[in-house]
C-alpha positions as MATLAB code, in Angstrom:
seq = 'MAPRIDDDVFPLPPIDSKFGRPFLVAGDAATMLVDTPEACKLMVYLTTPELHMVAAGRGGFISPQKQVPLDAYPDIVSQNIAQMLLDAEVIRFDASDMMPGFVGAGTFWEGMVDFAKGKSTEAVTAEIDESWP';
ca = [
      -0.013   -0.209   14.221;
      -1.261   -1.016   17.236;
      -3.976    1.284   18.119;
      -3.900    4.197   20.228;
      -5.175    3.584   23.693;
      -8.074    5.700   23.337;
      -9.183    4.162   19.701;
     -12.562    2.707   20.395;
     -15.471    1.695   17.907;
     -19.071    1.647   19.118;
     -22.513    0.375   17.089;
     -24.900    3.082   16.242;
     -28.484    3.740   18.068;
     -30.825    2.075   16.168;
     -33.159    3.794   14.232;
     -36.312    2.046   15.925;
     -36.256    0.369   19.454;
     -38.997   -2.441   17.803;
     -36.331   -3.577   15.436;
     -34.034   -4.114   17.925;
     -30.395   -2.602   17.111;
     -28.650   -3.771   14.016;
     -25.123   -4.651   13.023;
     -24.616   -4.147    9.123;
     -21.803   -6.295    7.939;
     -20.273   -7.265    5.494;
     -18.493  -11.310    3.941;
     -16.630  -13.713    2.041;
     -18.188  -16.136    0.118;
     -17.464  -19.743   -0.769;
     -18.215  -21.512   -3.500;
     -17.408  -24.566   -4.287;
     -17.639  -25.441   -8.417;
     -16.766  -29.054   -8.218;
     -18.346  -31.865   -6.282;
     -14.699  -33.879   -4.823;
     -14.085  -35.626   -1.086;
     -11.014  -32.794   -1.082;
     -13.230  -29.779   -2.120;
     -15.412  -30.630    1.089;
     -12.890  -30.678    2.906;
     -12.040  -27.594    2.680;
     -14.985  -26.434    2.820;
     -15.067  -28.187    6.294;
     -12.244  -26.489    7.060;
     -13.287  -22.954    6.235;
     -16.559  -23.073    9.002;
     -14.012  -24.551   11.794;
     -13.564  -21.944   14.674;
      -9.589  -22.944   14.581;
      -9.407  -21.778   11.144;
     -10.800  -18.530   12.162;
      -8.799  -17.780   15.572;
      -5.920  -17.837   13.428;
      -7.724  -15.355   10.706;
      -8.609  -13.589   13.616;
      -5.517  -12.917   15.717;
      -3.511  -11.624   12.668;
      -6.017   -8.762   12.566;
      -8.293   -7.334   10.302;
     -10.622  -10.280   10.874;
     -13.663  -10.598   12.841;
     -15.091  -13.909   13.136;
     -19.028  -15.074   12.917;
     -17.882  -18.236   14.213;
     -19.112  -17.221   18.518;
     -16.474  -20.829   19.709;
     -13.874  -17.988   18.270;
     -12.714  -15.744   21.895;
     -12.085  -12.148   22.017;
      -9.337  -12.493   23.312;
      -8.103  -14.657   19.784;
      -8.235  -10.706   18.301;
      -4.574   -9.414   18.792;
      -6.048   -6.198   20.215;
      -8.809   -4.287   22.351;
     -10.775   -2.372   19.138;
     -10.635   -5.868   17.381;
     -12.324   -7.903   20.098;
     -14.886   -4.350   21.838;
     -16.120   -5.917   17.399;
     -15.985   -9.073   17.478;
     -18.471   -8.509   21.255;
     -20.798   -7.343   19.324;
     -20.988   -8.598   16.775;
     -21.969  -11.878   19.978;
     -24.358   -9.066   21.315;
     -25.868   -8.142   18.110;
     -29.781   -8.685   17.988;
     -29.954   -8.628   14.407;
     -26.887   -8.802   11.803;
     -27.476   -7.893    8.312;
     -24.963   -7.777    5.358;
     -25.136   -4.058    3.152;
     -26.340   -4.728    0.487;
     -23.660   -3.320   -1.794;
     -22.325   -6.185   -1.276;
     -24.068   -8.363   -2.539;
     -24.731   -6.115   -5.588;
     -21.911   -6.328   -9.567;
     -18.534   -4.533   -8.596;
     -19.543   -1.234  -10.551;
     -22.407   -0.787   -8.689;
     -22.310   -1.949   -5.213;
     -18.635    0.474   -5.289;
     -19.987    3.081   -7.870;
     -22.961    4.153   -8.042;
     -24.590    2.113   -5.417;
     -22.078    3.864   -3.517;
     -22.871    7.051   -5.330;
     -26.124    6.873   -4.755;
     -26.172    6.825   -1.122;
     -23.538   10.058   -0.802;
     -26.048   12.071   -2.472;
     -28.859   11.081   -1.061;
     -28.072   11.475    2.350;
     -27.086   15.384    0.241;
     -30.719   15.432   -0.272;
     -31.400   14.658   -2.843;
     -33.821   12.198   -3.959;
     -34.768    8.765   -3.105;
     -37.420    7.620   -6.752;
     -33.457    9.765   -8.782;
     -30.842    8.161   -6.400;
     -33.451    4.614   -7.117;
     -33.973    5.118  -10.589;
     -29.995    5.864  -11.508;
     -29.401    2.591   -9.523;
     -31.390    0.416  -11.356;
     -30.139    2.294  -15.032;
     -26.727    0.980  -13.803;
     -27.909   -2.621  -13.874;
     -26.610   -4.713  -16.567;
];
């Protein structure tokens, strides 16, 4: 489905200008478990701009590769997001991406919602800490 013409995106304003304009990202990690020539070739291929251009063209993927041109993306919204990533002064991963699923998508997520609703930092972090294996 193509985005409506009035759909757009914008970066969130920085919390404090001394930290620049941060950009929150998620990412996938590839791990080579067996050191073979084929596995090494695959790991190299996964980093190529050519592969990222194909993935970008399919939609739903914003490449960290600076060599991927904006016109590789299928729509203006994706192009705008890619441009914001290119322009970002600070890039950080969402902490929940590095947590076990039941924490990152479970107690951490619920805790952040509770925090936004006014629950204390101490109570939220204690509940998240208690959920770790």
